[in-house]
PDB file of C-alpha atoms in Angstrom:
ATOM      1  CA  MET A  23      95.737  93.092  94.390  1.00 51.00           C
ATOM      2  CA  LYS A  24      94.826  90.739  97.248  1.00 45.00           C
ATOM      3  CA  ARG A  25      97.875  88.650  96.454  1.00 50.00           C
ATOM      4  CA  LEU A  26     100.030  91.754  96.601  1.00 49.00           C
ATOM      5  CA  LEU A  27      98.638  92.782  99.996  1.00 45.00           C
ATOM      6  CA  ALA A  28      99.247  89.282 101.315  1.00 45.00           C
ATOM      7  CA  THR A  29     102.857  89.555 100.177  1.00 49.00           C
ATOM      8  CA  ILE A  30     103.265  92.870 102.013  1.00 50.00           C
ATOM      9  CA  SER A  31     101.844  91.356 105.197  1.00 44.00           C
ATOM     10  CA  GLY A  32     104.394  88.570 104.960  1.00 50.00           C
ATOM     11  CA  PHE A  33     107.193  91.106 104.642  1.00 48.00           C
ATOM     12  CA  PHE A  34     106.107  92.897 107.820  1.00 46.00           C
ATOM     13  CA  LEU A  35     106.047  89.612 109.709  1.00 39.00           C
ATOM     14  CA  MET A  36     109.577  89.081 108.493  1.00 44.00           C
ATOM     15  CA  ALA A  37     110.516  92.592 109.622  1.00 43.00           C
ATOM     16  CA  GLY A  38     109.504  91.812 113.180  1.00 39.00           C
ATOM     17  CA  THR A  39     112.052  89.012 113.333  1.00 34.00           C
ATOM     18  CA  VAL A  40     115.094  90.508 111.622  1.00 36.00           C
ATOM     19  CA  ALA A  41     115.184  94.139 112.770  1.00 38.00           C
ATOM     20  CA  PHE A  42     116.952  94.969 116.022  1.00 42.00           C
ATOM     21  CA  ALA A  43     117.960  98.210 117.697  1.00 52.00           C
ATOM     22  CA  GLY A  44     121.231  99.579 116.421  1.00 78.00           C
ATOM     23  CA  GLU A  45     121.113  97.491 113.255  1.00 90.00           C
ATOM     24  CA  ALA A  46     120.397  97.965 109.572  1.00 96.00           C
ATOM     25  CA  ARG A  47     118.942  95.223 107.386  1.00 97.00           C
ATOM     26  CA  SER A  48     118.378  95.235 103.652  1.00 97.00           C
ATOM     27  CA  VAL A  49     116.562  92.623 101.533  1.00 97.00           C
ATOM     28  CA  ALA A  50     116.119  92.606  97.746  1.00 98.00           C
ATOM     29  CA  ILE A  51     114.171  89.940  95.819  1.00 96.00           C
ATOM     30  CA  ALA A  52     113.601  89.741  92.064  1.00 97.00           C
ATOM     31  CA  THR A  53     112.023  86.953  90.005  1.00 96.00           C
ATOM     32  CA  ARG A  54     110.882  86.376  86.433  1.00 95.00           C
ATOM     33  CA  GLY A  55     112.769  89.285  84.912  1.00 95.00           C
ATOM     34  CA  GLY A  56     112.049  91.750  87.719  1.00 97.00           C
ATOM     35  CA  SER A  57     114.508  94.236  89.224  1.00 98.00           C
ATOM     36  CA  ALA A  58     114.793  95.010  92.944  1.00 98.00           C
ATOM     37  CA  SER A  59     117.188  97.179  94.949  1.00 98.00           C
ATOM     38  CA  SER A  60     117.225  97.824  98.694  1.00 98.00           C
ATOM     39  CA  THR A  61     119.402  99.923 101.012  1.00 98.00           C
ATOM     40  CA  ALA A  62     119.259 100.357 104.793  1.00 98.00           C
ATOM     41  CA  THR A  63     121.374 102.714 106.878  1.00 97.00           C
ATOM     42  CA  SER A  64     121.456 103.003 110.666  1.00 96.00           C
ATOM     43  CA  VAL A  65     123.519 105.522 112.624  1.00 93.00           C
ATOM     44  CA  GLY A  66     123.804 105.582 116.428  1.00 92.00           C
ATOM     45  CA  ASN A  67     120.775 104.334 118.322  1.00 93.00           C
ATOM     46  CA  GLY A  68     118.722 103.529 115.245  1.00 95.00           C
ATOM     47  CA  ARG A  69     116.945 100.609 113.632  1.00 96.00           C
ATOM     48  CA  SER A  70     116.578 100.466 109.880  1.00 97.00           C
ATOM     49  CA  LEU A  71     114.878  97.896 107.660  1.00 98.00           C
ATOM     50  CA  SER A  72     114.498  97.994 103.886  1.00 98.00           C
ATOM     51  CA  ILE A  73     112.744  95.381 101.704  1.00 98.00           C
ATOM     52  CA  ALA A  74     112.276  95.423  97.935  1.00 98.00           C
ATOM     53  CA  ALA A  75     110.668  92.713  95.809  1.00 98.00           C
ATOM     54  CA  ALA A  76     109.764  92.630  92.116  1.00 98.00           C
ATOM     55  CA  THR A  77     108.450  90.072  89.670  1.00 97.00           C
ATOM     56  CA  ARG A  78     107.399  89.816  86.020  1.00 96.00           C
ATOM     57  CA  ARG A  79     109.606  92.673  84.810  1.00 95.00           C
ATOM     58  CA  GLY A  80     108.568  94.903  87.662  1.00 98.00           C
ATOM     59  CA  ARG A  81     110.946  97.319  89.346  1.00 98.00           C
ATOM     60  CA  ALA A  82     111.077  97.895  93.101  1.00 98.00           C
ATOM     61  CA  GLU A  83     113.320 100.309  95.014  1.00 98.00           C
ATOM     62  CA  SER A  84     113.397 100.600  98.789  1.00 98.00           C
ATOM     63  CA  HIS A  85     115.526 102.933 100.920  1.00 98.00           C
ATOM     64  CA  SER A  86     115.528 103.206 104.708  1.00 98.00           C
ATOM     65  CA  THR A  87     117.593 105.510 106.945  1.00 98.00           C
ATOM     66  CA  ALA A  88     117.530 105.730 110.746  1.00 97.00           C
ATOM     67  CA  ILE A  89     119.605 108.196 112.760  1.00 95.00           C
ATOM     68  CA  GLY A  90     119.468 108.238 116.555  1.00 93.00           C
ATOM     69  CA  ASN A  91     121.941 110.040 118.786  1.00 87.00           C
ATOM     70  CA  ARG A  92     122.118 111.992 122.043  1.00 82.00           C
ATOM     71  CA  ARG A  93     119.881 109.399 123.728  1.00 83.00           C
ATOM     72  CA  GLY A  94     117.345 109.578 120.939  1.00 90.00           C
ATOM     73  CA  PHE A  95     115.967 106.505 119.163  1.00 94.00           C
ATOM     74  CA  ALA A  96     115.030 106.281 115.475  1.00 96.00           C
ATOM     75  CA  ASP A  97     113.134 103.487 113.736  1.00 97.00           C
ATOM     76  CA  SER A  98     112.769 103.409 109.951  1.00 98.00           C
ATOM     77  CA  ARG A  99     111.014 100.816 107.782  1.00 98.00           C
ATOM     78  CA  SER A 100     110.644 100.763 104.016  1.00 98.00           C
ATOM     79  CA  VAL A 101     108.883  98.189 101.815  1.00 98.00           C
ATOM     80  CA  ALA A 102     108.467  98.263  98.024  1.00 98.00           C
ATOM     81  CA  THR A 103     106.820  95.541  95.942  1.00 98.00           C
ATOM     82  CA  ALA A 104     106.095  95.537  92.217  1.00 98.00           C
ATOM     83  CA  ASP A 105     104.257  92.958  90.120  1.00 96.00           C
ATOM     84  CA  ARG A 106     105.098  94.596  86.812  1.00 94.00           C
ATOM     85  CA  GLY A 107     105.197  98.388  87.042  1.00 96.00           C
ATOM     86  CA  LEU A 108     107.323 100.535  89.357  1.00 98.00           C
ATOM     87  CA  ALA A 109     107.325 100.816  93.157  1.00 98.00           C
ATOM     88  CA  VAL A 110     109.571 103.192  95.116  1.00 98.00           C
ATOM     89  CA  SER A 111     109.599 103.515  98.903  1.00 98.00           C
ATOM     90  CA  ASN A 112     111.694 105.943 100.974  1.00 98.00           C
ATOM     91  CA  SER A 113     111.732 106.166 104.768  1.00 98.00           C
ATOM     92  CA  ILE A 114     113.814 108.494 106.952  1.00 98.00           C
ATOM     93  CA  ALA A 115     113.716 108.687 110.753  1.00 97.00           C
ATOM     94  CA  ASP A 116     115.904 111.173 112.623  1.00 96.00           C
ATOM     95  CA  ALA A 117     115.752 111.498 116.423  1.00 94.00           C
ATOM     96  CA  ARG A 118     118.016 113.433 118.777  1.00 89.00           C
ATOM     97  CA  GLY A 119     117.873 113.892 122.553  1.00 85.00           C
ATOM     98  CA  SER A 120     120.271 115.495 125.016  1.00 83.00           C
ATOM     99  CA  PHE A 121     120.713 116.065 128.764  1.00 77.00           C
ATOM    100  CA  GLY A 122     118.043 113.554 129.767  1.00 66.00           C
ATOM    101  CA  GLY A 123     115.562 114.603 127.115  1.00 71.00           C
ATOM    102  CA  ASN A 124     114.335 111.811 124.849  1.00 83.00           C
ATOM    103  CA  ALA A 125     113.390 111.901 121.197  1.00 91.00           C
ATOM    104  CA  ILE A 126     111.650 109.131 119.269  1.00 94.00           C
ATOM    105  CA  ALA A 127     111.220 109.160 115.498  1.00 96.00           C
ATOM    106  CA  ASP A 128     109.251 106.410 113.749  1.00 97.00           C
ATOM    107  CA  SER A 129     108.973 106.393 109.963  1.00 98.00           C
ATOM    108  CA  GLU A 130     107.191 103.791 107.839  1.00 98.00           C
ATOM    109  CA  SER A 131     106.828 103.766 104.062  1.00 98.00           C
ATOM    110  CA  VAL A 132     105.064 101.192 101.863  1.00 98.00           C
ATOM    111  CA  ALA A 133     104.776 101.257  98.068  1.00 98.00           C
ATOM    112  CA  ALA A 134     103.057  98.466  96.155  1.00 98.00           C
ATOM    113  CA  THR A 135     101.839  98.196  92.581  1.00 97.00           C
ATOM    114  CA  VAL A 136     100.443  95.758  90.027  1.00 96.00           C
ATOM    115  CA  GLY A 137     101.268  97.024  86.545  1.00 95.00           C
ATOM    116  CA  GLY A 138     101.237 100.668  87.645  1.00 96.00           C
ATOM    117  CA  VAL A 139     103.369 103.172  89.557  1.00 97.00           C
ATOM    118  CA  ALA A 140     103.482 103.549  93.348  1.00 98.00           C
ATOM    119  CA  LEU A 141     105.650 106.134  95.125  1.00 98.00           C
ATOM    120  CA  SER A 142     105.775 106.434  98.911  1.00 98.00           C
ATOM    121  CA  ASN A 143     107.845 108.811 101.055  1.00 97.00           C
ATOM    122  CA  SER A 144     107.873 108.979 104.854  1.00 98.00           C
ATOM    123  CA  ASP A 145     109.909 111.344 107.028  1.00 97.00           C
ATOM    124  CA  ALA A 146     109.822 111.597 110.837  1.00 97.00           C
ATOM    125  CA  THR A 147     111.982 114.073 112.737  1.00 95.00           C
ATOM    126  CA  ALA A 148     112.111 114.535 116.529  1.00 93.00           C
ATOM    127  CA  ARG A 149     114.255 116.816 118.696  1.00 89.00           C
ATOM    128  CA  GLY A 150     114.525 116.820 122.489  1.00 86.00           C
ATOM    129  CA  THR A 151     116.856 118.988 124.579  1.00 83.00           C
ATOM    130  CA  PHE A 152     117.241 119.458 128.350  1.00 79.00           C
ATOM    131  CA  ARG A 153     114.485 117.199 129.728  1.00 73.00           C
ATOM    132  CA  GLY A 154     112.448 117.890 126.609  1.00 77.00           C
ATOM    133  CA  ARG A 155     110.465 115.154 124.894  1.00 83.00           C
ATOM    134  CA  ALA A 156     109.684 114.956 121.210  1.00 90.00           C
ATOM    135  CA  VAL A 157     107.853 112.088 119.492  1.00 93.00           C
ATOM    136  CA  SER A 158     107.273 111.934 115.736  1.00 94.00           C
ATOM    137  CA  ARG A 159     105.543 109.229 113.740  1.00 96.00           C
ATOM    138  CA  SER A 160     105.068 109.262 109.994  1.00 96.00           C
ATOM    139  CA  VAL A 161     103.279 106.611 107.933  1.00 96.00           C
ATOM    140  CA  SER A 162     102.974 106.698 104.155  1.00 96.00           C
ATOM    141  CA  THR A 163     101.257 104.039 102.039  1.00 97.00           C
ATOM    142  CA  ALA A 164     100.822 104.038  98.260  1.00 96.00           C
ATOM    143  CA  LEU A 165      98.906 101.249  96.523  1.00 96.00           C
ATOM    144  CA  SER A 166      98.362 101.135  92.774  1.00 95.00           C
ATOM    145  CA  GLU A 167      96.763  98.722  90.335  1.00 93.00           C
ATOM    146  CA  PHE A 168      97.477  99.805  86.741  1.00 90.00           C
ATOM    147  CA  GLY A 169      97.302 103.492  87.742  1.00 93.00           C
ATOM    148  CA  VAL A 170      99.604 105.924  89.549  1.00 94.00           C
ATOM    149  CA  SER A 171      99.645 106.338  93.320  1.00 95.00           C
ATOM    150  CA  VAL A 172     101.809 108.882  95.164  1.00 94.00           C
ATOM    151  CA  SER A 173     101.878 109.203  98.955  1.00 95.00           C
ATOM    152  CA  GLY A 174     103.945 111.475 101.180  1.00 94.00           C
ATOM    153  CA  SER A 175     103.947 111.830 104.972  1.00 94.00           C
ATOM    154  CA  ARG A 176     106.092 114.029 107.209  1.00 93.00           C
ATOM    155  CA  ALA A 177     105.977 114.540 110.974  1.00 93.00           C
ATOM    156  CA  ILE A 178     108.195 117.028 112.827  1.00 92.00           C
ATOM    157  CA  SER A 179     108.323 117.486 116.616  1.00 91.00           C
ATOM    158  CA  ARG A 180     110.536 119.675 118.771  1.00 87.00           C
ATOM    159  CA  GLY A 181     110.675 119.807 122.566  1.00 84.00           C
ATOM    160  CA  GLU A 182     113.046 121.773 124.794  1.00 79.00           C
ATOM    161  CA  PHE A 183     113.486 122.806 128.404  1.00 76.00           C
ATOM    162  CA  GLY A 184     110.824 120.393 129.652  1.00 68.00           C
ATOM    163  CA  GLY A 185     108.344 120.972 126.849  1.00 72.00           C
ATOM    164  CA  ASP A 186     106.622 118.115 125.012  1.00 81.00           C
ATOM    165  CA  ALA A 187     106.083 117.984 121.266  1.00 86.00           C
ATOM    166  CA  ILE A 188     104.175 115.162 119.579  1.00 89.00           C
ATOM    167  CA  SER A 189     103.473 114.851 115.855  1.00 90.00           C
ATOM    168  CA  ASN A 190     101.568 112.164 113.958  1.00 91.00           C
ATOM    169  CA  SER A 191     101.279 112.108 110.188  1.00 91.00           C
ATOM    170  CA  ASP A 192      99.469 109.490 108.111  1.00 92.00           C
ATOM    171  CA  ALA A 193      98.963 109.494 104.334  1.00 92.00           C
ATOM    172  CA  LEU A 194      97.348 106.878 102.103  1.00 92.00           C
ATOM    173  CA  ALA A 195      96.894 106.905  98.326  1.00 92.00           C
ATOM    174  CA  ASP A 196      95.006 104.196  96.417  1.00 92.00           C
ATOM    175  CA  SER A 197      94.603 104.010  92.656  1.00 90.00           C
ATOM    176  CA  TYR A 198      92.796 101.770  90.173  1.00 88.00           C
ATOM    177  CA  GLY A 199      93.554 102.838  86.649  1.00 85.00           C
ATOM    178  CA  ARG A 200      93.754 106.505  87.660  1.00 86.00           C
ATOM    179  CA  VAL A 201      96.042 108.907  89.552  1.00 90.00           C
ATOM    180  CA  ALA A 202      95.875 109.190  93.348  1.00 91.00           C
ATOM    181  CA  HIS A 203      97.975 111.666  95.324  1.00 90.00           C
ATOM    182  CA  SER A 204      98.108 112.047  99.106  1.00 90.00           C
ATOM    183  CA  ASP A 205     100.406 114.369 101.042  1.00 89.00           C
ATOM    184  CA  VAL A 206     100.454 115.238 104.767  1.00 89.00           C
ATOM    185  CA  GLU A 207     102.757 117.287 106.995  1.00 88.00           C
ATOM    186  CA  ALA A 208     102.269 117.600 110.761  1.00 89.00           C
ATOM    187  CA  VAL A 209     104.432 120.018 112.751  1.00 88.00           C
ATOM    188  CA  SER A 210     104.447 120.595 116.510  1.00 87.00           C
ATOM    189  CA  ASP A 211     106.804 122.768 118.532  1.00 84.00           C
ATOM    190  CA  ALA A 212     107.104 123.231 122.302  1.00 80.00           C
ATOM    191  CA  GLY A 213     109.181 125.704 124.278  1.00 76.00           C
ATOM    192  CA  PHE A 214     109.829 126.242 127.980  1.00 73.00           C
ATOM    193  CA  ARG A 215     107.469 124.034 130.046  1.00 70.00           C
ATOM    194  CA  ALA A 216     105.022 123.868 127.148  1.00 71.00           C
ATOM    195  CA  ARG A 217     103.281 121.152 125.172  1.00 79.00           C
ATOM    196  CA  ALA A 218     102.348 120.987 121.497  1.00 82.00           C
ATOM    197  CA  VAL A 219     100.486 118.261 119.617  1.00 85.00           C
ATOM    198  CA  ALA A 220      99.876 118.072 115.856  1.00 83.00           C
ATOM    199  CA  ASN A 221      98.036 115.360 113.943  1.00 84.00           C
ATOM    200  CA  GLY A 222      97.526 115.132 110.204  1.00 84.00           C
ATOM    201  CA  ARG A 223      95.847 112.539 108.009  1.00 83.00           C
ATOM    202  CA  ASP A 224      95.122 112.377 104.311  1.00 83.00           C
ATOM    203  CA  VAL A 225      93.343 109.596 102.431  1.00 85.00           C
ATOM    204  CA  THR A 226      92.936 109.567  98.648  1.00 85.00           C
ATOM    205  CA  ILE A 227      91.087 106.820  96.793  1.00 84.00           C
ATOM    206  CA  ARG A 228      90.738 106.880  93.018  1.00 81.00           C
ATOM    207  CA  ARG A 229      88.682 104.529  90.880  1.00 70.00           C
ATOM    208  CA  ARG A 230      87.811 104.589  87.203  1.00 62.00           C
ATOM    209  CA  VAL A 231      84.528 106.388  87.742  1.00 50.00           C
ATOM    210  CA  ARG A 232      84.853 108.167  91.052  1.00 52.00           C
ATOM    211  CA  GLY A 233      87.344 109.681  93.459  1.00 50.00           C
ATOM    212  CA  LEU A 234      87.399 110.400  97.170  1.00 51.00           C
ATOM    213  CA  ARG A 235      89.809 112.497  99.156  1.00 50.00           C
ATOM    214  CA  VAL A 236      89.754 113.309 102.848  1.00 46.00           C
ATOM    215  CA  GLY A 237      92.535 115.413 104.308  1.00 46.00           C
ATOM    216  CA  VAL A 238      93.475 116.899 107.666  1.00 44.00           C
ATOM    217  CA  VAL A 239      96.551 119.032 108.217  1.00 45.00           C
ATOM    218  CA  ALA A 240      97.551 120.348 111.645  1.00 46.00           C
ATOM    219  CA  ASP A 241     100.220 122.790 112.695  1.00 48.00           C
ATOM    220  CA  ASN A 242     100.453 123.553 116.421  1.00 49.00           C
ATOM    221  CA  ARG A 243     103.192 125.564 118.083  1.00 47.00           C
ATOM    222  CA  VAL A 244     103.446 126.362 121.782  1.00 47.00           C
ATOM    223  CA  HIS A 245     106.054 128.442 123.547  1.00 43.00           C
ATOM    224  CA  ALA A 246     106.277 129.061 127.304  1.00 41.00           C
ATOM    225  CA  GLY A 247     102.823 127.571 127.843  1.00 42.00           C
ATOM    226  CA  ARG A 248     101.154 129.851 125.313  1.00 40.00           C
ATOM    227  CA  THR A 249      99.830 128.685 121.947  1.00 43.00           C
ATOM    228  CA  LEU A 250     101.376 130.681 119.141  1.00 40.00           C
ATOM    229  CA  ARG A 251      99.575 129.193 116.169  1.00 41.00           C
ATOM    230  CA  VAL A 252      97.044 126.488 115.509  1.00 40.00           C
ATOM    231  CA  ARG A 253      96.028 125.717 111.940  1.00 40.00           C
ATOM    232  CA  ARG A 254      93.718 122.983 110.727  1.00 40.00           C
ATOM    233  CA  VAL A 255      92.559 122.375 107.192  1.00 38.00           C
ATOM    234  CA  ILE A 256      89.909 119.740 106.520  1.00 35.00           C
ATOM    235  CA  GLY A 257      88.956 118.839 102.978  1.00 36.00           C
ATOM    236  CA  LEU A 258      86.561 116.382 101.373  1.00 35.00           C
ATOM    237  CA  ARG A 259      86.491 115.792  97.654  1.00 38.00           C
TER     238      ARG A 259
END
């Protein structure tokens, strides 16, 4: 597992050198009977990077999509590595801004496995209209050794007429011979001259003899300076 994490770190160092604004990069590597596929799509003011690597009959699939228009910027990164087993990573970032408003969407998905199954999905959506500002960041990480690990993260922000909306979502699932599932969705909405912030985090760790799960889900909506709904769920298992 340490070797696998070292490989992922190397991929991210590579990502810092090959990804540029307004570009899409895709890398697929397969050795010793492995199968790897990678796709990256960038539309408008977006940056998309997808990396897939597999070895010893492993299968890795990585898909990254970044869409930025109307002065919005989207950044999407997807990494999937498999040493035997199956690893699938999907990342989507969609940001839109208009009339001076800015929107930033940042999505990052990592799936890695050694002889198991790792599935990671990350989705960040931001909207900004008329001087509005919306920032969304979603991070999903699934790590598996022999077991099954599923991780999903989604952050949605909307800002309009001068309102701010900020969403942060972070999910992590770790498995060792068992099944680990982590899913987070953070939603924030802001109306006229309002501000809304939502943060969600979920961590699931599974071992052969014990399991730990910590989750936080936030949903905050503000309209015209007045909070409409705030919901927080905190769980420990």
